[in-house]
Coordinates of C-alpha atoms and ligand atoms in Angstrom, one line a residue:
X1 CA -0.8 1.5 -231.5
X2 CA -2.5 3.2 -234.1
X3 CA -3.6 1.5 -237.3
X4 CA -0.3 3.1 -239.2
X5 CA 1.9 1.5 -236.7
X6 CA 0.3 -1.9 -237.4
X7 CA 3.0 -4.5 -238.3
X8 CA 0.8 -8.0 -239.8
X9 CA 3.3 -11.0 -240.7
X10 CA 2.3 -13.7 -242.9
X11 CA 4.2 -17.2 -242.2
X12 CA 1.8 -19.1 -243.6
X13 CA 3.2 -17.3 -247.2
X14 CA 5.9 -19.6 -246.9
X15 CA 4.4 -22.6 -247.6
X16 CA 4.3 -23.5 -251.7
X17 CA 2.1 -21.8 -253.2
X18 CA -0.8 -24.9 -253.7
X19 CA -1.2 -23.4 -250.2
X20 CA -2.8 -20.3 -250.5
X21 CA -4.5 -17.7 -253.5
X22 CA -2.9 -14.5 -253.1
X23 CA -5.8 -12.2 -253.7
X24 CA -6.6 -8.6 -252.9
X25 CA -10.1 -8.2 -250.9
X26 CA -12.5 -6.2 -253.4
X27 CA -14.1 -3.2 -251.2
X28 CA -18.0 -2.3 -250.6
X29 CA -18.9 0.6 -251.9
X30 CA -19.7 3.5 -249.8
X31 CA -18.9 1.1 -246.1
X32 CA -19.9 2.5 -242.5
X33 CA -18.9 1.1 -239.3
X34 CA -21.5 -0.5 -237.2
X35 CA -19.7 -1.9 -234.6
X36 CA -16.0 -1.7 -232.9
X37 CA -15.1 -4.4 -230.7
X38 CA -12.2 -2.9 -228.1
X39 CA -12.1 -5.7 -226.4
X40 CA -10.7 -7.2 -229.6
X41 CA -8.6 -4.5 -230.0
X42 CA -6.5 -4.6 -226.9
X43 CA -5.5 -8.1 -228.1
X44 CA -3.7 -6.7 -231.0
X45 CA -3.0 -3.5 -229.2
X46 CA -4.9 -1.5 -231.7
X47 CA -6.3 2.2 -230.0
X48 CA -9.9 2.6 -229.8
X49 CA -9.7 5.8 -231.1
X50 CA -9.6 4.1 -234.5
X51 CA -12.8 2.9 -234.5
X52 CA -13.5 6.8 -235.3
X53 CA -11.1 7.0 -238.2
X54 CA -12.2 6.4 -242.4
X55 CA -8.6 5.0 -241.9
X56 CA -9.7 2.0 -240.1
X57 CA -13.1 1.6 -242.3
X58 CA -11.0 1.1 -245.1
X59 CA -8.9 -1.4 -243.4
X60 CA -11.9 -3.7 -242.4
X61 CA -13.5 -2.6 -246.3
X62 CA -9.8 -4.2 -247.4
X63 CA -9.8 -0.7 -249.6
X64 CA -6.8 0.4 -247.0
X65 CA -3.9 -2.5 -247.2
X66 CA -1.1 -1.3 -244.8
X67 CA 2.0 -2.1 -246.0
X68 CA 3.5 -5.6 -246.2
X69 CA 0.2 -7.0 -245.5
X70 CA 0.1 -9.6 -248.8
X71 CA -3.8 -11.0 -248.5
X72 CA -4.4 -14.3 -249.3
X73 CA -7.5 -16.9 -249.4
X74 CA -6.6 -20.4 -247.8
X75 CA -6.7 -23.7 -249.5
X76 CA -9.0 -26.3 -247.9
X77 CA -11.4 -29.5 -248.5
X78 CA -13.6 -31.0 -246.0
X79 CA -16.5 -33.9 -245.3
X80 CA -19.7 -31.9 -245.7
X81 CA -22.3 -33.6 -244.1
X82 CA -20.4 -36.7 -244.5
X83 CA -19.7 -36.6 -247.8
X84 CA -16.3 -35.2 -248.8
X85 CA -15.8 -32.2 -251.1
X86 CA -12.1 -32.2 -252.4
X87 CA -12.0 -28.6 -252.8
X88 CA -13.6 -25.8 -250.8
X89 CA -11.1 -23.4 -249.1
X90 CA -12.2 -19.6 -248.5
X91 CA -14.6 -18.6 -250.6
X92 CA -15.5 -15.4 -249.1
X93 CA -12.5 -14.8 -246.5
X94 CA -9.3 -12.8 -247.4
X95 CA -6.6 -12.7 -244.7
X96 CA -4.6 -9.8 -244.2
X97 CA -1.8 -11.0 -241.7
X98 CA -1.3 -12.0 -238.2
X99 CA 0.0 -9.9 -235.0
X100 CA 0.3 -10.4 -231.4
X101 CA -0.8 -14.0 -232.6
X102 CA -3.7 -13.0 -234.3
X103 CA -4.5 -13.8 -237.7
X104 CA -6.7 -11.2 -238.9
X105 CA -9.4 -11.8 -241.6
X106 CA -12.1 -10.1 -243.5
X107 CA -14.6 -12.2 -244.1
X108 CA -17.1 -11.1 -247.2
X109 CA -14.2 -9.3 -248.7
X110 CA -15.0 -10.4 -252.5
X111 CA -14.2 -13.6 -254.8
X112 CA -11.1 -16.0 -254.6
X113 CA -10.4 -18.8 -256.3
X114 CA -12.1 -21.0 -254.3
X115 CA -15.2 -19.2 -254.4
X116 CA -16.9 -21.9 -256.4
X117 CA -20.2 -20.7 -257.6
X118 CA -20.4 -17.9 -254.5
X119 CA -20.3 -14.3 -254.8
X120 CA -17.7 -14.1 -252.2
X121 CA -19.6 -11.9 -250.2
X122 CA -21.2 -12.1 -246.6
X123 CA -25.0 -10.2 -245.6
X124 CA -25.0 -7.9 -243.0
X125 CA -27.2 -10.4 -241.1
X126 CA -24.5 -13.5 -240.6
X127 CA -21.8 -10.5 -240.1
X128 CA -23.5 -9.6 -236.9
X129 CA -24.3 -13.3 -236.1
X130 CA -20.4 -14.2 -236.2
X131 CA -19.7 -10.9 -234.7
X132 CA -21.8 -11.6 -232.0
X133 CA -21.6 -14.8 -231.1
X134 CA -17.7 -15.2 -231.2
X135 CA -18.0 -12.7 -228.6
X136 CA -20.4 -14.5 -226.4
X137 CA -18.5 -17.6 -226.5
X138 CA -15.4 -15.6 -225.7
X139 CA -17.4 -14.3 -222.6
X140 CA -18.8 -17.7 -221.5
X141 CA -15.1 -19.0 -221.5
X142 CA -15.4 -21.3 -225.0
X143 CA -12.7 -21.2 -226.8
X144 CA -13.2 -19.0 -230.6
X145 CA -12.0 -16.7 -232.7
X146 CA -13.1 -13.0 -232.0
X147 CA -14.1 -10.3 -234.2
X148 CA -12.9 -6.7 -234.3
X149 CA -15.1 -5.0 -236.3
X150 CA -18.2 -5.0 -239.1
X151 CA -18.6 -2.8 -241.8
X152 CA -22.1 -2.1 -243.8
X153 CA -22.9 -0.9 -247.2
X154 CA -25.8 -0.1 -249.2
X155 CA -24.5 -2.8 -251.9
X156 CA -26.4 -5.3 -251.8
X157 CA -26.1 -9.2 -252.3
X158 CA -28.7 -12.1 -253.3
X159 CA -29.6 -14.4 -250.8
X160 CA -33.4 -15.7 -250.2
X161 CA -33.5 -11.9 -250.8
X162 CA -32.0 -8.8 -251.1
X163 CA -29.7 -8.1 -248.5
X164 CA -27.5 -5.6 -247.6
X165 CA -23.4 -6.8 -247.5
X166 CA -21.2 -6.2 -245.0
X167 CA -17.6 -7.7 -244.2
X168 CA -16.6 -8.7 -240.5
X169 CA -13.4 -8.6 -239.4
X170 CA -12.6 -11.7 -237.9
X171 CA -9.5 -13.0 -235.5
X172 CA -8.2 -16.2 -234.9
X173 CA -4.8 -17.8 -233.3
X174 CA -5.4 -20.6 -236.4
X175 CA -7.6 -20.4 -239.4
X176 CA -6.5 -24.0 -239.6
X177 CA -8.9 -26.6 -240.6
X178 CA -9.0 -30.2 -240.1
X179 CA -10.1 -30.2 -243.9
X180 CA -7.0 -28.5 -244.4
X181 CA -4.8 -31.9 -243.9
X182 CA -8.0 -33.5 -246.1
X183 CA -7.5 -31.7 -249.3
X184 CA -3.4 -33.0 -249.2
X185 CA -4.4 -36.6 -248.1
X186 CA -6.9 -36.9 -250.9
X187 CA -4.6 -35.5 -253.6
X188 CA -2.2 -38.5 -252.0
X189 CA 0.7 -35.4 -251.4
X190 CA 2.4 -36.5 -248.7
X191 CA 4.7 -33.8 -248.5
X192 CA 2.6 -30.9 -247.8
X193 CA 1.3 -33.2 -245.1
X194 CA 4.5 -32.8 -243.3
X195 CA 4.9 -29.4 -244.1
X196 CA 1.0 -28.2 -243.2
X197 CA 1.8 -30.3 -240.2
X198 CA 5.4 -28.7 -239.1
X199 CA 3.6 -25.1 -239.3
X200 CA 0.7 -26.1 -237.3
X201 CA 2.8 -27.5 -234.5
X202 CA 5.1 -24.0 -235.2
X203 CA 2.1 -21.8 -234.8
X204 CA -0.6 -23.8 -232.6
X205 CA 1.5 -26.3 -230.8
X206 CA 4.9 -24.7 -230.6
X207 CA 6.2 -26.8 -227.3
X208 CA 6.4 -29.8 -229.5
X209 CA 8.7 -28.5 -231.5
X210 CA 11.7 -30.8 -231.8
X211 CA 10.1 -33.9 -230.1
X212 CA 10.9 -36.6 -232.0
X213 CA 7.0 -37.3 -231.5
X214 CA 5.7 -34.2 -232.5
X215 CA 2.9 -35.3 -235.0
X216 CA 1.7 -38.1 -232.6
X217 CA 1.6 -35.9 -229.7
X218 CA 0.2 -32.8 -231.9
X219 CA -2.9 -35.4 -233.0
X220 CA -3.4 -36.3 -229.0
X221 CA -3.5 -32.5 -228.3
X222 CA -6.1 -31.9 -230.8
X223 CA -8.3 -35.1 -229.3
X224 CA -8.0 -34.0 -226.0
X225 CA -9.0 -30.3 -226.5
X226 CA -11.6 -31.2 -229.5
X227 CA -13.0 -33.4 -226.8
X228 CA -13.0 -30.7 -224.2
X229 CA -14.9 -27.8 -226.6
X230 CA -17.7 -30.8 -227.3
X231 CA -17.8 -30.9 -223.5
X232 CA -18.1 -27.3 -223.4
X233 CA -20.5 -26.8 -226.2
X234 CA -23.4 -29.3 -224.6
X235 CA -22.6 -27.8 -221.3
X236 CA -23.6 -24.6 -222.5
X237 CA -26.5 -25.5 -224.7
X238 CA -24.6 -24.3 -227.8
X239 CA -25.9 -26.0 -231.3
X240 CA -23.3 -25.1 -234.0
X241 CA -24.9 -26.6 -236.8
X242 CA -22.6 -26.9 -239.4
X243 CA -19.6 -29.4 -238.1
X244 CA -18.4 -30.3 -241.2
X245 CA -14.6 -31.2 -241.3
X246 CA -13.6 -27.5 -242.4
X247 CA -15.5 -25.9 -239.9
X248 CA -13.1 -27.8 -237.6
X249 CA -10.5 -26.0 -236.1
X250 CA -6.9 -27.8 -235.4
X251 CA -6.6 -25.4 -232.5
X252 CA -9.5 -26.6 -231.4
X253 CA -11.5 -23.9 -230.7
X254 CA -14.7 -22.8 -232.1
X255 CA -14.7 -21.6 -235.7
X256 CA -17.4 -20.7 -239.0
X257 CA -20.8 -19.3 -237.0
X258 CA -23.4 -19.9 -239.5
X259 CA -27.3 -21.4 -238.2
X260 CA -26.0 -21.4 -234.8
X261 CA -28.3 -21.4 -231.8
X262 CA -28.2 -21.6 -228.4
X263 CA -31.0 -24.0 -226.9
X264 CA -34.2 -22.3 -225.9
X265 CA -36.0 -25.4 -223.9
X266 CA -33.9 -28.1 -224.0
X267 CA -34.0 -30.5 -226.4
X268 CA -31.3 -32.9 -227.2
X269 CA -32.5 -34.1 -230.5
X270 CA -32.5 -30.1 -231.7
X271 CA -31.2 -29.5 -235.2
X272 CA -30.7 -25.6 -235.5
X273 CA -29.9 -26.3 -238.7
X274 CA -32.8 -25.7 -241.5
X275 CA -30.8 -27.3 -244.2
X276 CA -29.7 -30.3 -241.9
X277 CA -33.0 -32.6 -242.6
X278 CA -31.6 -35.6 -240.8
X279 CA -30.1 -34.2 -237.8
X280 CA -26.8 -35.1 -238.3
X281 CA -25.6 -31.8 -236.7
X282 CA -28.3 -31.7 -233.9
X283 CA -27.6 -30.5 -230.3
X284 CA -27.1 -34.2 -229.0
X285 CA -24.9 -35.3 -231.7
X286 CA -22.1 -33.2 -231.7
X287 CA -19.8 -35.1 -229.8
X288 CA -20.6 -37.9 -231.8
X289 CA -19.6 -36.0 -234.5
X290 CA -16.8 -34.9 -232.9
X291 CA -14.9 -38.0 -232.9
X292 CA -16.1 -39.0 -236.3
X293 CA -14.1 -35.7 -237.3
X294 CA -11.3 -36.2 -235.7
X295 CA -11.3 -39.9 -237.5
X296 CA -11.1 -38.1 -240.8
X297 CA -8.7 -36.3 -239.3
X298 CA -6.3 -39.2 -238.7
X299 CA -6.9 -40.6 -241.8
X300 CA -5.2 -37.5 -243.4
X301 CA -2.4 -37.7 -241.4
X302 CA -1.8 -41.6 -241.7
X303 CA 0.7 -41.2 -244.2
X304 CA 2.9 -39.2 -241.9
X305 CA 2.1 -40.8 -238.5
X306 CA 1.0 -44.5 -237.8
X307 CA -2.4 -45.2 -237.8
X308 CA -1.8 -48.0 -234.7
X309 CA -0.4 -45.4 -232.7
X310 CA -3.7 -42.6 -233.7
X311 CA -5.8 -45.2 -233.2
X312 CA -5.7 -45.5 -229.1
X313 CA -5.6 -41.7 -229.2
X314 CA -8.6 -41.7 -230.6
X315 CA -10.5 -43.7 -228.5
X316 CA -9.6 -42.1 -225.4
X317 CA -12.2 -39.2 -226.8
X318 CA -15.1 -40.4 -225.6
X319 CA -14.1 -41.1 -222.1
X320 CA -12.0 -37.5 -221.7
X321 CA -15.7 -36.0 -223.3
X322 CA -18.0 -37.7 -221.0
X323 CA -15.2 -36.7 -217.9
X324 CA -15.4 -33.2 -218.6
X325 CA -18.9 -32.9 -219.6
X326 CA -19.9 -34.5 -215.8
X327 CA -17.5 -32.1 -214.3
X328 CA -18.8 -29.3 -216.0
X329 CA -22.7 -30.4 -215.1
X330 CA -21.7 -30.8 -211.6
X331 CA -20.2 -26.8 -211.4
X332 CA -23.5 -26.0 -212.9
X333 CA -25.3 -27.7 -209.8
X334 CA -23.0 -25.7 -207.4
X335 CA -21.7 -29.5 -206.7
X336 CA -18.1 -29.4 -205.9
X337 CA -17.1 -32.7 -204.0
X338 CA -15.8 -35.3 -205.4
X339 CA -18.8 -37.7 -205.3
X340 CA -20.5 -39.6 -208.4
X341 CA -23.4 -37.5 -209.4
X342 CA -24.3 -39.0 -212.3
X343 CA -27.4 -41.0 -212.0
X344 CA -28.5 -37.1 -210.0
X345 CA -27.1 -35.4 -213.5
X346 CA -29.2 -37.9 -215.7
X347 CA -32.4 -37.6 -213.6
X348 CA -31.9 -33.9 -214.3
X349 CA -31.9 -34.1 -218.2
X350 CA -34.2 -37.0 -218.0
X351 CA -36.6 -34.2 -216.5
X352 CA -35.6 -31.1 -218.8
X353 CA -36.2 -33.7 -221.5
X354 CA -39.6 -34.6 -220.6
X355 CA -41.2 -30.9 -221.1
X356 CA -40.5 -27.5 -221.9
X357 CA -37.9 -26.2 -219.9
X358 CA -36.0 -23.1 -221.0
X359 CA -31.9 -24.6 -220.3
X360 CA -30.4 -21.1 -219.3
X361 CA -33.1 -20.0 -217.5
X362 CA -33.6 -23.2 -215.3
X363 CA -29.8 -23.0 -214.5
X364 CA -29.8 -19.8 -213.8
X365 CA -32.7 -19.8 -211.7
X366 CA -31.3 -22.7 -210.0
X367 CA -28.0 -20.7 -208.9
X368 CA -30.2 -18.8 -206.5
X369 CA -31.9 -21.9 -204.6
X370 CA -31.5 -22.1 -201.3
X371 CA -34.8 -24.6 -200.2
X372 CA -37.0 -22.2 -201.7
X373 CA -38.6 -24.2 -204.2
X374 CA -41.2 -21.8 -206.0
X375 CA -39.2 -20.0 -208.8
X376 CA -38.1 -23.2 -210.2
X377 CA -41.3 -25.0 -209.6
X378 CA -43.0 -21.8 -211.5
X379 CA -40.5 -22.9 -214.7
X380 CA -42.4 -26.2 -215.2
X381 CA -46.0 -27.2 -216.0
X382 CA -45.2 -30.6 -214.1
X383 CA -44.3 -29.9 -210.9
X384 CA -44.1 -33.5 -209.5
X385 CA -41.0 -34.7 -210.9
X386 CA -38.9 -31.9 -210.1
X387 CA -40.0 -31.5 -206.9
X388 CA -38.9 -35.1 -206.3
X389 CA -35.7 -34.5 -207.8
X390 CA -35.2 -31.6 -205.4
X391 CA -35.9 -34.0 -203.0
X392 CA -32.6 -35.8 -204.0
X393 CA -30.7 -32.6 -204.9
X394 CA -31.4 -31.0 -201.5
X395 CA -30.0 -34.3 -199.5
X396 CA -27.0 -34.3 -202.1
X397 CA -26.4 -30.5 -201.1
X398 CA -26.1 -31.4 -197.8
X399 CA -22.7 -33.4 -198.5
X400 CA -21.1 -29.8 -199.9
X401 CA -19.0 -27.5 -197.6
X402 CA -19.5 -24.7 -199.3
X403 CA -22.1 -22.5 -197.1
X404 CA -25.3 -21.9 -199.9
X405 CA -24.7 -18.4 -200.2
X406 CA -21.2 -18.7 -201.7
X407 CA -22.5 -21.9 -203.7
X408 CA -25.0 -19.5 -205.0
X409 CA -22.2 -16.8 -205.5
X410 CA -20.3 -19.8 -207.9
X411 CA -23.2 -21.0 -209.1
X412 CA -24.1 -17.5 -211.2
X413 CA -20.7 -17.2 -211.9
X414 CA -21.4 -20.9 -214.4
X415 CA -24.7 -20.1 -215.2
X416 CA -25.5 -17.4 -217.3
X417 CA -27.9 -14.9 -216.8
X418 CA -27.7 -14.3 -220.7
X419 CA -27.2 -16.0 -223.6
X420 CA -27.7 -14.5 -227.3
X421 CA -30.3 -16.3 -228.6
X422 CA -31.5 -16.3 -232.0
X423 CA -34.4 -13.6 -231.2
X424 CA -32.5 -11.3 -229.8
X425 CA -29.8 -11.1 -232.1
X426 CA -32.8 -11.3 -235.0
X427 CA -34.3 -8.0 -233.2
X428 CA -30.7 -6.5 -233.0
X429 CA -30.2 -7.2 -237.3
X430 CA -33.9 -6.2 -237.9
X431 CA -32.8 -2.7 -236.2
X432 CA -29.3 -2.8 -238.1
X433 CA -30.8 -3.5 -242.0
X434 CA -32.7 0.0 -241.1
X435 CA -29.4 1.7 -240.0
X436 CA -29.4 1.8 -236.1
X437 CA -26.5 -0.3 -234.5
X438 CA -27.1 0.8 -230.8
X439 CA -28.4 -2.7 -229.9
X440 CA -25.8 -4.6 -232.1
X441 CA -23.2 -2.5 -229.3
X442 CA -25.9 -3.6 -226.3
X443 CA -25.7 -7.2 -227.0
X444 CA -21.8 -7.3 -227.3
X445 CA -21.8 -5.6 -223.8
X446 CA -23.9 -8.4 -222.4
X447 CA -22.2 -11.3 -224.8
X448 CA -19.4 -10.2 -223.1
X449 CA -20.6 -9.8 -219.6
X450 CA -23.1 -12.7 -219.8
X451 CA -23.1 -13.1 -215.8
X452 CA -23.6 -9.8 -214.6
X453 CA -26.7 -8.0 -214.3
X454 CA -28.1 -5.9 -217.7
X455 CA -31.1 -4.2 -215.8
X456 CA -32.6 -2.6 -218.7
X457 CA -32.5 -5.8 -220.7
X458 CA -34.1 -7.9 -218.6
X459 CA -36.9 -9.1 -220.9
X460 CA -34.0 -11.4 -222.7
X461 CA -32.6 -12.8 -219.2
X462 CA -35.9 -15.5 -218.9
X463 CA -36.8 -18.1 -221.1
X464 CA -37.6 -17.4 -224.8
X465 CA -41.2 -16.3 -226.1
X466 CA -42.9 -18.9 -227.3
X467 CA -43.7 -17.7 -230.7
X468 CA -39.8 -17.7 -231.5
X469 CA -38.4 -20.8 -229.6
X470 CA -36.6 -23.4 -231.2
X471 CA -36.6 -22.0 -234.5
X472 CA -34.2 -23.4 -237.7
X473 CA -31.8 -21.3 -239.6
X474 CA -30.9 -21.7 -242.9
X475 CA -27.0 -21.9 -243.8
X476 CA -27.5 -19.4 -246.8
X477 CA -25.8 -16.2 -245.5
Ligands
LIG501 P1 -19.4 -22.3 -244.6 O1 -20.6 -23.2 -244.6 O2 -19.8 -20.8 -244.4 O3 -18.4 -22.7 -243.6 O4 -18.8 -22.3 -246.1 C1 -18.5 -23.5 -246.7 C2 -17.7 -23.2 -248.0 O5 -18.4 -22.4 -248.9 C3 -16.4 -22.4 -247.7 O6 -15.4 -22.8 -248.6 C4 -16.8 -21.0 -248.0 O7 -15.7 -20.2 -248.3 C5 -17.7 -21.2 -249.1 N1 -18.7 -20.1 -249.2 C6 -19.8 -19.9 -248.4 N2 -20.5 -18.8 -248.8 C7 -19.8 -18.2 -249.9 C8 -20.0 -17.1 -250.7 N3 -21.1 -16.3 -250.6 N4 -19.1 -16.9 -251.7 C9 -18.1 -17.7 -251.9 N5 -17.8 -18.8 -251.1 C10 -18.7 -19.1 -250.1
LIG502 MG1 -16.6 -22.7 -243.2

């Protein structure tokens, strides 16, 4: 389909209008593509040849509005950093429509009425972050959004400094927000309640339509797979660092990348987050922070479903977490029967704890062991405790039917060889802000192929440079 053939529908317009800001993006002057995702583009059957096309720029620059695409900003609220803000909504995002289930989004398009004090504008930097990222996550099997494309311009925005702006076309299947329900529960407006919760079962939940325990079953749904990204997200190392209630997605998927970071040794008390002085967001307390989310998130919708029926819901989270976390730890061991591996799991972290260990790396280099114990004792500067928990992992091994080649063959297909971390996509903005976009393209081929082999970008498949590990980013962006 070519951009002129592009049909967008906007449901969501059918809500009243306290819903939604009907705005039109305001363009960047002079914009130039610097990147076109295609795998993005199949999803909405979009040809890649538009990538090519001033057409297309002007789409993602929000100068080109097809017809019947009405944009709008979403209303939301949302507990920041525990404290709740009763009016945030998007400040910076203008959506354009949805098709083939995907609600398209330009994010950085210009002000709204919820841009508070903002300029409504995004840098060029966090554009190729989102960009990015949402694309690694997509190729590690997380559930996100995606992004289509970015657009650059010389204009340029105030931040810590000068930068240039950009807008990033951004896809989701809900732009949704647990905050969303917050902002009706807080203005006591039950009503839109119901209706904010009839359109999210319609669009993200539609087999519940017509249960006479749609709402009930909707919130379960939302435990159950919220529980299941947290599981996901410390299996992978992944530090999101801003899990505030509207960074919370009711399709449960992963949503807002600002000061992300993937760990470099692991830590679990890392806070990615520069602005985040207590750690409230760090690496080890997201699924902490999880639930405490998804409490807010009951709270709002108390007034259409009982709270004594939420409530056991609820506390199933931390049990269906710690289930699919241990599952998940186990694949990454190549450990596939159904024995208790816990204390052998704990042991593990207990160890990558205790001294620098780069996370990705150590699995990674782990997917190739076969009794061979050099590479990974060349990871550590103590060598005595993980050679003693080889010791254990080697007799555990020997319970598994898989022959160790095949494990190994498994095992790489968990474990990463790459993930973007924050240097690399620092070295791939460094090169964009001076105009060359080759490497933002090189790291979506590898975000999207993160197990295969990238031969010529080997020196980011081992563990982070010192000089840049474990470094904070700030939210400004
Ligand atoms: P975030 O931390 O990016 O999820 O943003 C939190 C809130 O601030 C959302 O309501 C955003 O739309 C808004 N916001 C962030 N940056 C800007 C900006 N530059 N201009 C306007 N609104 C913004
Ligand atoms: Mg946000």
């Amino acid at each position: 389909m070519l951009l002129t053939d592009l049909k967008l529908t906007s449901e969501y317009l059918n809500l009243d209008e306290i819903f939604y800001h009907k705005v039109n993006p305001n363009p960047l002057k002079d914009p130039q593509l610097v990147s076109f995702n295609k795998k993005a583009a199949d999803l909405i059957g979009l040809k890649h040849q538009e990538a090519n096309s001033q057409t297309f720029v002007d789409f993602v620059n929000g100068s080109n509005i097809i017809p019947d695409s009405t944009p709008y900003a979403m209303c939301y609220a949302g507990h920041q950093f525990g404290f709740y803000v009763p009016r945030l909504g998007d400040g910076r995002a203008i959506n354009l429509g949805a098709i083939k289930g995907w609600h398209l989004q330009l994010k950085g398009a210009g002000q709204t009425r919820y841009s508070r004090s903002g300029d409504g504008r995004a840098v060029l930097r966090s554009s190729i972050r989102e960009y990015l990222m949402s694309e690694a996550m997509y190729g590690l099997g997380i559930p996100t959004t995606r992004a289509l494309a970015i657009i650059s311009s010389e204009q340029q925005v105030i931040r810590a400094q000068w930068e240039k702006s950009s807008i990033v076309l951004r896809m989701s299947p809900s732009w949704i927000r647990f905050g969303s329900f917050e902002y009706f529960y807080y203005k006591d407006d039950h009503d839109k309640i119901e209706q904010l919760a009839d359109f999210v079962i319609n669009e993200s939940y539609p087999h519940l339509k017509g249960d006479p325990d749609a709402y009930l079953k909707m919130f379960e749904e939302i435990v159950i797979s919220t529980a299941k990204l947290m599981a996901q997200w410390q299996a992978i190392g992944f530090n999101h660092g801003v899990m505030n209630t509207d960074n919370m997605s009711i399709a449960s998927i992963t949503i807002d990348y600002g000061p992300y970071a993937f760990l470099d040794d692991y830590d679990f008390n890392y806070i990615c987050n520069h602005t985040d002085r207590e750690g409230r967001y760090s690496f080890g307390n997201q699924p902490k922070i999880g639930e405490w989310n998804l409490a807010q998130l009951m709270q709002a919708l108390s007034p259409i479903i009982d709270s004594d029926r939420m409530t056991p819901m609820l506390m199933r989270y931390h049990k269906i977490f710690q289930t699919t976390y241990l599952s998940l730890l186990k694949n990454k061991l190549g450990l596939y029967s159904d024995y208790d591996d816990t204390k052998l799991v704990s042991e593990l972290f207990e160890l990558l704890q205790n001294q620098p260990i780069d996370y990705t790396y150590f699995f990674r280099t782990l997917s190739h062991y076969q009794g061979d114990r050099d590479a990974l004792l060349k990871l550590v500067m103590m060598k005595k405790p993980l050679a003693r928990w080889l010791d254990i992992y080697d007799e555990r091994l020997e319970l598994e039917f898989l022959p160790p080649k095949e494990r190994n063959s498994k095992m790489l297909q968990t474990n990463p060889k790459y993930v973007l971390k924050n240097y690399m996509l620092q070295d791939a903005i460094d090169e964009a802000n001076s105009g060359d976009y080759s490497l933002v393209d090189a790291l979506l081929n590898i975000a999207q192929h993160p197990f295969d082999e990238h031969p010529e970008f080997e020196h980011y498949a081992g563990a982070t440079p010192d000089e840049y590990k474990n470094l904070k980013l700030s939210c400004s962006s």
